[in-house]
Coordinates of C-alpha atoms and ligand atoms in Angstrom, one line a residue:
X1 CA -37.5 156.2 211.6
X2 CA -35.0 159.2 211.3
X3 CA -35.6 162.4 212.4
X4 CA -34.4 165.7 211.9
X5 CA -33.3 168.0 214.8
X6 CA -34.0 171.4 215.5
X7 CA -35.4 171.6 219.3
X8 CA -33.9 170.1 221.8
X9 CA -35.1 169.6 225.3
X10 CA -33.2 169.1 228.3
X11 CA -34.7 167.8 231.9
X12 CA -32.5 168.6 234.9
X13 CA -30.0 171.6 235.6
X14 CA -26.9 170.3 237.3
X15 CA -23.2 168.6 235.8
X16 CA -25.1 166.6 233.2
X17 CA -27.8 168.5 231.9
X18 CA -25.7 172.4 231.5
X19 CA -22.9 170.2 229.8
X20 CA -25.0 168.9 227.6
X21 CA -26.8 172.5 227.1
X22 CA -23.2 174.2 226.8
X23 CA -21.7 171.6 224.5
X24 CA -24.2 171.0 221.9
X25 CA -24.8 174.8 221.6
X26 CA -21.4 175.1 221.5
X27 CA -20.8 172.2 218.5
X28 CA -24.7 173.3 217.1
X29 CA -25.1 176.9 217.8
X30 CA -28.5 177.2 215.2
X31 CA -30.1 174.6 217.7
X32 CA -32.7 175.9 219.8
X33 CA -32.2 174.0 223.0
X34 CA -34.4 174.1 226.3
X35 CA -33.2 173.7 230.0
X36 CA -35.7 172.3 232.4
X37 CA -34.4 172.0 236.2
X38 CA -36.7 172.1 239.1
X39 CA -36.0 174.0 242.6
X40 CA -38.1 171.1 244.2
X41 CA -35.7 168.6 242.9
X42 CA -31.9 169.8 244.1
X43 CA -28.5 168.6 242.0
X44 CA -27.2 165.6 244.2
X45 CA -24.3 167.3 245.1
X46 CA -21.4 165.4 244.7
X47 CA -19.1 164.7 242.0
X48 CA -16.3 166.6 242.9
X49 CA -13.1 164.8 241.5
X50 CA -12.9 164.0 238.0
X51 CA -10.4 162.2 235.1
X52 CA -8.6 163.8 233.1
X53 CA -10.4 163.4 230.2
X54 CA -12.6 165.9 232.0
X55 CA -10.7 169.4 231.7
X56 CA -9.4 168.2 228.1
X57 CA -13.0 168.5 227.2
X58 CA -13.3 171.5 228.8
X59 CA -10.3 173.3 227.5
X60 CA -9.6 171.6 223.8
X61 CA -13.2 170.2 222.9
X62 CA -15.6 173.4 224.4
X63 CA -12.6 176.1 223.9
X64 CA -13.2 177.1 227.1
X65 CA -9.7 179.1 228.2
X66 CA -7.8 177.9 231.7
X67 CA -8.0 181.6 232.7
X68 CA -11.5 181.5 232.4
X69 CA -12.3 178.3 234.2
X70 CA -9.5 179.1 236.7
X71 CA -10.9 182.9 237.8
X72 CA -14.4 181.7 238.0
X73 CA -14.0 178.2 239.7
X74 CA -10.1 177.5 241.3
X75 CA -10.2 173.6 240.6
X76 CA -7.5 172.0 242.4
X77 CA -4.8 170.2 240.7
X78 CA -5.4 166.4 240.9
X79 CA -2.7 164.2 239.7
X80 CA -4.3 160.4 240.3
X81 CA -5.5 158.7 243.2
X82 CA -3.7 157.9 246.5
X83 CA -4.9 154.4 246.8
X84 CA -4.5 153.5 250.7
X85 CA -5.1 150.2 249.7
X86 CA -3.7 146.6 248.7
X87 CA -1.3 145.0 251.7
X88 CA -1.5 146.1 255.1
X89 CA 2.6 146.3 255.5
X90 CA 2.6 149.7 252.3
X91 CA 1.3 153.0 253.4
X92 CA -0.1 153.4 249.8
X93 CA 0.5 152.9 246.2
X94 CA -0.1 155.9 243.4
X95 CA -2.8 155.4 240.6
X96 CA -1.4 158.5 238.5
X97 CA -2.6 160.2 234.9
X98 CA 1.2 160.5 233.7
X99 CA 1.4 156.8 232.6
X100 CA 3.4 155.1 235.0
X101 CA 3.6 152.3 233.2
X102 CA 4.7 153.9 230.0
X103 CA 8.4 155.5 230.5
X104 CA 11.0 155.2 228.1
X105 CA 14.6 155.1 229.2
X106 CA 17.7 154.4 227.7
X107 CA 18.4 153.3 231.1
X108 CA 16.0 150.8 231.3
X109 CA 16.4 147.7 229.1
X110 CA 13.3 145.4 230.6
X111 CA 9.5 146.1 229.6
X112 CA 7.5 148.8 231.8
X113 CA 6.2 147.6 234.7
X114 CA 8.6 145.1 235.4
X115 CA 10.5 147.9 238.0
X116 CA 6.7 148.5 239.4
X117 CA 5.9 144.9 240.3
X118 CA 9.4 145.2 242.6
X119 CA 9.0 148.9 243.9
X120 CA 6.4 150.9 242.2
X121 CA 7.2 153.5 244.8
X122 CA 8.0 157.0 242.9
X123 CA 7.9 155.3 239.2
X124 CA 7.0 158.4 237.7
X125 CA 7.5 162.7 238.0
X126 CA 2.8 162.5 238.9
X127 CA 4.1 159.8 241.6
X128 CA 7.1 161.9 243.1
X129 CA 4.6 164.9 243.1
X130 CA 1.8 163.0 245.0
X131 CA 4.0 161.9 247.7
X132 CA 5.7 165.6 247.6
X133 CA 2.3 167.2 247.8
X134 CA 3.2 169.3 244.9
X135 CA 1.0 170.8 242.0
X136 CA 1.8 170.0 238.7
X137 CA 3.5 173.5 237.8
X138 CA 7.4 174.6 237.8
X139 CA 8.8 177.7 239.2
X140 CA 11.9 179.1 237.3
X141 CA 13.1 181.2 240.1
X142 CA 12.2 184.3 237.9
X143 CA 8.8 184.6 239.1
X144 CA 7.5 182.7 236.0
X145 CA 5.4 179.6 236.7
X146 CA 4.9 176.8 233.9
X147 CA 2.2 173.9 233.8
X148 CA 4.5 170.5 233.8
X149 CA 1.9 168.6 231.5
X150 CA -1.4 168.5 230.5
X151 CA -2.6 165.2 231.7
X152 CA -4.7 166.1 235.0
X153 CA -7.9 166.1 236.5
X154 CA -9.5 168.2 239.1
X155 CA -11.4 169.3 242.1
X156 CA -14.3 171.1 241.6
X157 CA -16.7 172.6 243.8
X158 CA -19.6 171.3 242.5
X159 CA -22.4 174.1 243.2
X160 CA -19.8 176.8 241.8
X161 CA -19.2 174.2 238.6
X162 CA -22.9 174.2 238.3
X163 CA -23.6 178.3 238.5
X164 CA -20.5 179.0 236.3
X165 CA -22.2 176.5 233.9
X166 CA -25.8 178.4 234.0
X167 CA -23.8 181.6 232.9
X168 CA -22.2 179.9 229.7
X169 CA -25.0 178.4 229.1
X170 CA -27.0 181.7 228.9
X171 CA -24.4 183.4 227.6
X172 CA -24.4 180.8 224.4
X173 CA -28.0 181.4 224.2
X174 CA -29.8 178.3 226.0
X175 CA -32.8 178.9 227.3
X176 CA -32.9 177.6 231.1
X177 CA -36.3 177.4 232.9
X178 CA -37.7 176.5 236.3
X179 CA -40.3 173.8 235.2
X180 CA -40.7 170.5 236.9
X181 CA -41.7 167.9 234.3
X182 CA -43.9 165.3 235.7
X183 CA -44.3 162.8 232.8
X184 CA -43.9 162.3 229.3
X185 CA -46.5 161.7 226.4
X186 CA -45.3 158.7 223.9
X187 CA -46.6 158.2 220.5
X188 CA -47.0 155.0 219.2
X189 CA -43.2 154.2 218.3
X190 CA -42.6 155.3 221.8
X191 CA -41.0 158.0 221.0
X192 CA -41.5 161.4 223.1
X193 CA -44.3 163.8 221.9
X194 CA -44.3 166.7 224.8
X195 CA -43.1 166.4 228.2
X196 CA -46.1 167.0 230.8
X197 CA -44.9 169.8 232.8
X198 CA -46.0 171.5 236.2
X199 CA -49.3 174.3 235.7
X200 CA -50.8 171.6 232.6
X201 CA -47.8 172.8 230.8
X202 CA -46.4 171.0 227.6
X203 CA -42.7 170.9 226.4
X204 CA -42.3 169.9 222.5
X205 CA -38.9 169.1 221.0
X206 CA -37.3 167.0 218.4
X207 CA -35.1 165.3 220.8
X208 CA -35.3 165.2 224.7
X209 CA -32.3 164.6 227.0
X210 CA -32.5 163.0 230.5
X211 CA -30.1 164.7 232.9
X212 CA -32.9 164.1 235.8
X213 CA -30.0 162.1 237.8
X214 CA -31.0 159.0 240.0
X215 CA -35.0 159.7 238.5
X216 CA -34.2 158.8 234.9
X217 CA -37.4 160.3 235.1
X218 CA -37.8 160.1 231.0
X219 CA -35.6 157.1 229.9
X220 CA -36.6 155.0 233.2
X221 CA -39.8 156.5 234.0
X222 CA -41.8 156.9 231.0
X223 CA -39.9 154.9 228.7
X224 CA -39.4 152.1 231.1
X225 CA -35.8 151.1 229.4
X226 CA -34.5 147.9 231.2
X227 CA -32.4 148.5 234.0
X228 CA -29.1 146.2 234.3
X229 CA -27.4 146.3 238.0
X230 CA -24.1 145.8 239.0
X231 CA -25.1 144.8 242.5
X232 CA -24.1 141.2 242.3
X233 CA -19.9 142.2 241.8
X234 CA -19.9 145.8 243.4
X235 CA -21.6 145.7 247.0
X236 CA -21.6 149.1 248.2
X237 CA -24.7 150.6 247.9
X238 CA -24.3 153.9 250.1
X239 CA -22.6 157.0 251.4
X240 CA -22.2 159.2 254.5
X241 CA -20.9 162.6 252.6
X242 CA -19.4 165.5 254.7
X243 CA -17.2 168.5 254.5
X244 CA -14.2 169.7 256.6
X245 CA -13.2 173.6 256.3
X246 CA -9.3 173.8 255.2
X247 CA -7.3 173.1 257.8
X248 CA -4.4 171.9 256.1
X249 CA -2.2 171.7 253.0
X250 CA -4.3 171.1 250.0
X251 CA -3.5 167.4 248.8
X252 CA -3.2 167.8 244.7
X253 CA -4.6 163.8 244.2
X254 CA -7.7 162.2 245.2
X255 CA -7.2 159.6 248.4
X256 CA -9.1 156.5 248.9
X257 CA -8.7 154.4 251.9
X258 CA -10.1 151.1 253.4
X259 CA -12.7 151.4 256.1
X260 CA -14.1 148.6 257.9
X261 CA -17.3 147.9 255.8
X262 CA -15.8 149.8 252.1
X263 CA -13.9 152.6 251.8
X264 CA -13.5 156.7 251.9
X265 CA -12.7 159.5 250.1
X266 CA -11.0 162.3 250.5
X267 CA -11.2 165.5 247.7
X268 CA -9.1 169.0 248.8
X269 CA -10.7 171.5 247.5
X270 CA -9.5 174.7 247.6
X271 CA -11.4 175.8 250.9
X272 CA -12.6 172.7 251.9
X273 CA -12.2 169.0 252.5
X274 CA -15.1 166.6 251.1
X275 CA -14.7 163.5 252.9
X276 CA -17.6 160.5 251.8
X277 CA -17.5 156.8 253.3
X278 CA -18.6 154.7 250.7
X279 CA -20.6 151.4 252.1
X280 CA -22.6 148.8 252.2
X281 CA -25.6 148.2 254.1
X282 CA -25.8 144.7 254.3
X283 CA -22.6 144.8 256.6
X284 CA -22.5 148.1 258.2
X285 CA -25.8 149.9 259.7
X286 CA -25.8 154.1 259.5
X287 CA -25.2 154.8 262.6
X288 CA -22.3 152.1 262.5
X289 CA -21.1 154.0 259.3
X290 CA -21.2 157.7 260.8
X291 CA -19.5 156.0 263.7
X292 CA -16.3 154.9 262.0
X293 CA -16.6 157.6 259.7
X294 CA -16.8 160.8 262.3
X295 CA -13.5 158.6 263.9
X296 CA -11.6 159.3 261.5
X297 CA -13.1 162.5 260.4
X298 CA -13.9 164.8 263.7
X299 CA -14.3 168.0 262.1
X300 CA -15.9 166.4 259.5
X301 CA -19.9 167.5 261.0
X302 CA -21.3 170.2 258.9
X303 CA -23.7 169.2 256.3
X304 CA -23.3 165.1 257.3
X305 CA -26.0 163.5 254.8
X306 CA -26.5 160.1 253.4
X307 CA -27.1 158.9 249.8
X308 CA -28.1 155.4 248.6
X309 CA -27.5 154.0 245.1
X310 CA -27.8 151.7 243.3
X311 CA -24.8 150.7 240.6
X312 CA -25.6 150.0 237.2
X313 CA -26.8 151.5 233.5
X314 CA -29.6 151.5 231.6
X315 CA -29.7 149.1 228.9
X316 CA -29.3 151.4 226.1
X317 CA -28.7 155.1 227.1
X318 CA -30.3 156.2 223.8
X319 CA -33.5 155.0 222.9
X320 CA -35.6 156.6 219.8
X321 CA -35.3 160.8 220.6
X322 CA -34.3 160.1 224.3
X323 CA -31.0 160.3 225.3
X324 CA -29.9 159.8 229.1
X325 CA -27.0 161.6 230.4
X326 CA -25.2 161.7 233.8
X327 CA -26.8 159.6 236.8
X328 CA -29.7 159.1 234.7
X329 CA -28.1 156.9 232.7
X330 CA -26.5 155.1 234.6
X331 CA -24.0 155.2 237.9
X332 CA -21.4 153.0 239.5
X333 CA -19.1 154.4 242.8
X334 CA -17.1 157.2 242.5
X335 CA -13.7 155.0 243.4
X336 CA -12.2 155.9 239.9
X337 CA -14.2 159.4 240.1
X338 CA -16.4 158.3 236.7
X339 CA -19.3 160.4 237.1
X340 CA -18.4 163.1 235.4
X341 CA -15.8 161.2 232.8
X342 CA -18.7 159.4 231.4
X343 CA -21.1 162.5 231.1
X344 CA -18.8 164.1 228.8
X345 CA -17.8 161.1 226.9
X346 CA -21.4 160.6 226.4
X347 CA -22.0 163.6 225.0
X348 CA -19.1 163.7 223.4
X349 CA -20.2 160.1 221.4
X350 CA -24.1 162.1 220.9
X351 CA -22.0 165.4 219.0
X352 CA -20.2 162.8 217.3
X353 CA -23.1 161.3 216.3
X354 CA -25.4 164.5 215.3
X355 CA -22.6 165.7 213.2
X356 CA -22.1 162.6 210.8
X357 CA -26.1 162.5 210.4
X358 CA -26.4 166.2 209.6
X359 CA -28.4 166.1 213.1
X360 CA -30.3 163.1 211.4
X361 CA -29.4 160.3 213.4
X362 CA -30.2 156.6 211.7
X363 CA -31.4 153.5 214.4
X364 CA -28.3 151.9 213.3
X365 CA -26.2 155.0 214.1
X366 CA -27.9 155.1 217.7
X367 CA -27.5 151.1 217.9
X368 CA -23.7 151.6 217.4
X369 CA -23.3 154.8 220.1
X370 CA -25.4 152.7 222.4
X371 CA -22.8 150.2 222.0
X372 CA -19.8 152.1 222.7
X373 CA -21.4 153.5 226.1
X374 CA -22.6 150.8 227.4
X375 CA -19.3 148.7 226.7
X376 CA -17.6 151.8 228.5
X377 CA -19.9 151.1 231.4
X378 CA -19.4 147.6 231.5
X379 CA -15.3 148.2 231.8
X380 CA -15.9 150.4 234.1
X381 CA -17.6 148.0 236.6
X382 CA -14.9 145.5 235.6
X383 CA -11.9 147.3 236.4
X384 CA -13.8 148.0 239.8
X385 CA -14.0 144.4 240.6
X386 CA -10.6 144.9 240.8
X387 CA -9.8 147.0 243.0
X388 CA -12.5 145.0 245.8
X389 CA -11.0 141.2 244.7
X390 CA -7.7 141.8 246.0
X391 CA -7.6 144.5 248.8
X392 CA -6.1 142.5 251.5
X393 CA -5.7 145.8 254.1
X394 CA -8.3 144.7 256.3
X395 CA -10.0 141.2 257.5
X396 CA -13.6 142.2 258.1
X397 CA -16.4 140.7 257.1
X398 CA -17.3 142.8 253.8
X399 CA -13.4 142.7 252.8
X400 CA -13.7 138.9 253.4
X401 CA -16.9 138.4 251.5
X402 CA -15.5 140.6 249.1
X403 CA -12.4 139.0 248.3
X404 CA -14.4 135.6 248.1
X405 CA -17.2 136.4 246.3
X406 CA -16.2 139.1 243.7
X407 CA -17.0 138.2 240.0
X408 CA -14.2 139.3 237.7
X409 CA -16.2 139.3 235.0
X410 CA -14.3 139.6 231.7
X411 CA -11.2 140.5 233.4
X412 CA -10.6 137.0 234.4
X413 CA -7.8 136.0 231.6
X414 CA -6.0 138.9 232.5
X415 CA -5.9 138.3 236.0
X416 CA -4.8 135.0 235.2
X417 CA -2.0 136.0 232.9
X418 CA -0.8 138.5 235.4
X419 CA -0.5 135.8 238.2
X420 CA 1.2 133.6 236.3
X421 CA 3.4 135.7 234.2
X422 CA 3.2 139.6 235.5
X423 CA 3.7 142.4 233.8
X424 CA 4.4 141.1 230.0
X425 CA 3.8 142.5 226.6
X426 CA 0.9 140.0 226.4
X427 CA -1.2 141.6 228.8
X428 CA -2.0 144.4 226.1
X429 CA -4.1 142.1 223.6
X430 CA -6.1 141.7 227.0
X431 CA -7.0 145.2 228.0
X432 CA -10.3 146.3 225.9
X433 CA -9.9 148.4 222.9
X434 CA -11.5 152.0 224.1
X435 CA -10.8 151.4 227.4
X436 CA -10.8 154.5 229.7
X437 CA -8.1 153.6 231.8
X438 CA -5.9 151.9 229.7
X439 CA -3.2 149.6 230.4
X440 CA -1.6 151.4 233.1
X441 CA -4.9 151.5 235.1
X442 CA -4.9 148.2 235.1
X443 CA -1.1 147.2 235.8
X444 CA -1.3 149.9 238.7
X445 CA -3.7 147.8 240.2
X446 CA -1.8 145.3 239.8
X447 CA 1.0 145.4 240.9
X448 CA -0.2 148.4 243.6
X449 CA -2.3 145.7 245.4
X450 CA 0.6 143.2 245.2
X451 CA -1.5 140.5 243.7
X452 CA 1.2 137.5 243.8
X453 CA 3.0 136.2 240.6
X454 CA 4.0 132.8 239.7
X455 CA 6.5 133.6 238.1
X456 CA 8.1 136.4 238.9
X457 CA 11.8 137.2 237.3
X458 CA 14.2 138.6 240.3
X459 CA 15.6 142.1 239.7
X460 CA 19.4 141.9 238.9
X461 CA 21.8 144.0 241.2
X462 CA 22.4 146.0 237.8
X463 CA 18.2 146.9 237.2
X464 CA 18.2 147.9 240.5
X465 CA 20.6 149.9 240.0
X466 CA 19.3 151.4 237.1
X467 CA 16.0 151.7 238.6
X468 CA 16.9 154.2 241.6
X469 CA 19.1 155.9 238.9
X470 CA 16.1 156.6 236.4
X471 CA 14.1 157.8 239.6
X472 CA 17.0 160.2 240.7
X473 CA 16.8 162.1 237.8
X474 CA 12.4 162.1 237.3
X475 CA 13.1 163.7 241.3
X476 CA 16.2 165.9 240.1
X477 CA 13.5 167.7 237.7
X478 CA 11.3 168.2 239.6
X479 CA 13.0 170.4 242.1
X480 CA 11.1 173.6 241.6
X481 CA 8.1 172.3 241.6
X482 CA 5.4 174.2 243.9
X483 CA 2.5 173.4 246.2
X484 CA -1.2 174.0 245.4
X485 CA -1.0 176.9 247.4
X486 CA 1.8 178.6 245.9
X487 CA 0.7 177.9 242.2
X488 CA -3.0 179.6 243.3
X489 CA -0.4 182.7 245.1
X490 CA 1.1 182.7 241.1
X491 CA -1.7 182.1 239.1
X492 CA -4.2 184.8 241.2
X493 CA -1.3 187.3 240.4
X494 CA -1.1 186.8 236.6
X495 CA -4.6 186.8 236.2
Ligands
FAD501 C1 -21.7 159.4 246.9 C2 -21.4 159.9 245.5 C3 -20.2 160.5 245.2 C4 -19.9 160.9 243.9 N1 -18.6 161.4 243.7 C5 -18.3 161.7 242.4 C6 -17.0 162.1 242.1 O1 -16.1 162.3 243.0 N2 -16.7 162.4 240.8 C7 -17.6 162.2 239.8 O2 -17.2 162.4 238.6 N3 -18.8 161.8 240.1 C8 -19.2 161.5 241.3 N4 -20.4 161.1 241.6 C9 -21.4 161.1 240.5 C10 -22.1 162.4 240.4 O3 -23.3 162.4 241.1 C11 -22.3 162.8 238.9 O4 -21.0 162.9 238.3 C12 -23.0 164.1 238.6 O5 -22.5 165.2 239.4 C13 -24.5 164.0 238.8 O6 -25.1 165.0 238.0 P1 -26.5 164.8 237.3 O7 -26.6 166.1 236.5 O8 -26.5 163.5 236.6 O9 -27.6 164.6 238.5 P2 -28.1 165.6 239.6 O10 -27.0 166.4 240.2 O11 -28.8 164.7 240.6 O12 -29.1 166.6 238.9 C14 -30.4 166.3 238.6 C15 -31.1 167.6 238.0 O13 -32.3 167.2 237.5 C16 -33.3 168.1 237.9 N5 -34.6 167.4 238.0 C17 -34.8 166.2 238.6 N6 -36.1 165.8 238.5 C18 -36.7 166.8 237.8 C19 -38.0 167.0 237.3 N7 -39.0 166.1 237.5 N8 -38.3 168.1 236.6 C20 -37.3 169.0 236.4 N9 -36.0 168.9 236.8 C21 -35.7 167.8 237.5 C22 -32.8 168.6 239.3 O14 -33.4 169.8 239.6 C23 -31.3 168.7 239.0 O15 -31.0 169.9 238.3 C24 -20.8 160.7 242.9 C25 -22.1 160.2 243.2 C26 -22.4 159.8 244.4 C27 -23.7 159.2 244.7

């Protein structure tokens, strides 16, 4: 059965449910569209660090200027992740958004990647600027400032994303309201009729969008939609989440590093430090966790909470006139910061979507969006099992069992390829065909962690050569680069 939109209503009020509210009154402005968040139910409260699909969206997909988003939120630059990671004798290897992988240099005469597997130290101007602490912005000396490239993600402070969010979305006309919803009424297709709200009041709308995070409390709850875990390859499960007032530089990249029983983040925000050890209970108790984590984090006490999850998605994130955004629909850990990446390429499939059905979507048009998420999802736990298979930095129990037990899924060929040949032109046929992190993501991984090749071809006195040559000049332009701090000193002045 098709059906024609004209209302749309939205359960929940944080990342998930005001993008969805901004964006499809943005792309459907003669929509009337109906925010329901409840003050007894808070926004979990992380989600800080996103790809950099995420303020392409913003900036090129919603219009939304860099002024703009800059005056009211200061994200901080983030050029990748700073993966502590892999073998025990390498400080860290660089997962970066400029491609690392991807260079083209007359000086260079062997495929991509081949350099990395050797030294992947530095292998590209995101790389040099991690290790320099340095935002992606050049200074000419004249007092001008220009942004290096586009391809970044960012910090953002989550509560102040979420109130600068309410105002567009008010400002574009949505109409936000505290109402807790406490059930839905289905009609005999099992499709929504009204949600059953607090005071015996009921919500109508053509189509009704889950953003109730973990709850799912429309496409889980009432609709019952079959929930698939990722439990049995990704074994963390919770996280001790705390914040540490500046006290240092502002690091423009997102790090990860192996603890005893998982591993912990750290996102610089612009005043603050979020720091979260991800874990899992089977190995590690909470105490045990806040232990280790307050060892490494001392200041790190203010607001100390703990959050359990669970990963995996919902069958089908769109089922009849439900559609589940955000945690709702699904969740895996935030190693590769894909929280917010797949809200707004979920949306972005369900615009997609409304506008080729003249906001008439066909079954078969909801079958093949389905499809697309939930194979995004699927990748995404995939190229996680990665990163837990071969991190050889510590010999504990959960890194043992991990190494041991974890299922590679569909990645398995690939792995195999790698270890026999490494990096090699074949390994693209291998990497899926919307895949979100794309070949690089995968050889950074790779070759980062050192997993061991069979058959690895030596690097000739020459390629070296060439190699430290090709870096020289990535570091040569990069000299007046500045640091977080600096670009915020420039950019507050020109705004
Ligand atoms: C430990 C951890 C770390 C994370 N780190 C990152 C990260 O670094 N980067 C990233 O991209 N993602 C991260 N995530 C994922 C992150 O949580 C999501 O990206 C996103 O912020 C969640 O937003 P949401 O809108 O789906 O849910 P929530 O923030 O939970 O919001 C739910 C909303 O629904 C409303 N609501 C709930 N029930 C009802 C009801 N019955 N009636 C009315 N309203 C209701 C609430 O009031 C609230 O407004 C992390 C998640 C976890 C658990």
């Amino acid at each position: 059965m098709n059906f024609h939109i004209k209302k749309v209503a939205i359960v929940g009020g944080s990342s998930a449910g005001l993008l969805s509210a901004v964006t499809l009154k943005y792309f459907f402005p003669k929509l009337h569209i109906l925010l329901l968040y409840s003050k007894k139910h808070a926004p979990i409260g992380v989600g800080e660090s996103t790809t950099a699909w995420f303020p392409q969206f913003l900036h090129e997909h919603l219009n939304i200027s860099r002024e703009e988003f800059y005056k009211s939120i200061w994200p901080v630059w983030k050029l990748g992740i700073r993966f502590e990671w892999g073998v025990p004798h390498i400080s860290h290897f660089n997962y970066t958004f400029d491609g690392q992988f991807r260079y083209e240099s007359q000086l260079l005469s062997k495929i991509p990647g081949f350099y990395c597997m050797h030294d992947m130290r530095q292998a590209s101007r995101y790389s040099i600027l991690m290790d320099k602490h340095h935002a992606p912005l050049l200074h000419d000396g004249k007092g001008n400032i220009k942004i290096l490239s586009d391809g970044f993600g960012y910090h953002i402070d989550v509560y102040e994303f979420i109130n600068y969010l309410t105002a567009k979305a008010l400002s574009l006309g949505v109409d936000i309201q505290d109402l807790e919803v406490l059930d839905a009424k289905l009609d005999e297709y099992g499709n929504v009729q009204h949600l059953c709200c607090a005071d015996d009041l009921k919500v109508n709308a053509d189509l009704f969008i889950d953003c109730s995070g973990f709850k799912s409390q429309l496409l889980g709850k009432a609709l019952q939609e079959k929930f698939i875990s990722f439990g049995y390859r990704l074994f963390c499960d919770s996280a001790i989440v705390g914040n540490w007032k500046r006290r240092s530089p502002i690091f423009p990249f997102t790090t990860a590093t192996t603890m005893n029983s998982g591993w912990r983040w750290r996102i610089d925000l612009r005043d603050r430090v979020s720091f979260g050890y991800v874990y899992s209970s089977s190995f590690c108790s909470q105490d045990e966790a806040i232990q280790e984590y307050l060892s490494l984090t001392p200041y790190a006490t203010e607001d100390l909470r703990k959050i359990s999850f669970r990963s995996g998605r919902y069958k089908r994130f769109w089922v009849n006139n439900v559609i589940a955004i955000g945690n709702a629909s699904g969740f895996v850990e935030p190693l590769e910061s894909t929280g917010q990446h797949m809200i707004v390429e979920t949306i972005w499939r369900v615009v997609l979507a409304l506008q080729d059905s003249n906001l008439c979507p066909t079954p078969k048009l909801i079958d093949a969006t389905n499809r697309y998420v939930v194979d995004l999802w699927d990748e995404i736990c995939d190229f996680l099992t990665l990163h837990f298979k071969f991190n050889r930095r510590l010999d504990t129990p959960f890194w043992k069992y991990c190494q041991e037990e974890t299922d590679l899924g569909s990645l398995q060929n690939l792995v195999e390829l790698y270890q026999d040949s490494g990096v090699c032109h074949a390994i693209a046929h291998l990497i899926p065909k919307s895949s979100i992190f794309e070949i690089d993501g995968y050889l950074t991984l790779l070759c980062g962690q050192q997993v061991l090749v069979k058959n690895l071809q030596p690097m000739a006195d020459a390629e070296i050569t060439e190699w430290l040559k090709y870096r020289q000049i990535l570091h040569n332009n990069l000299e007046n680069s500045v640091s977080p701090q600096e670009a915020f000193y420039f950019l507050e002045s020109l705004y």
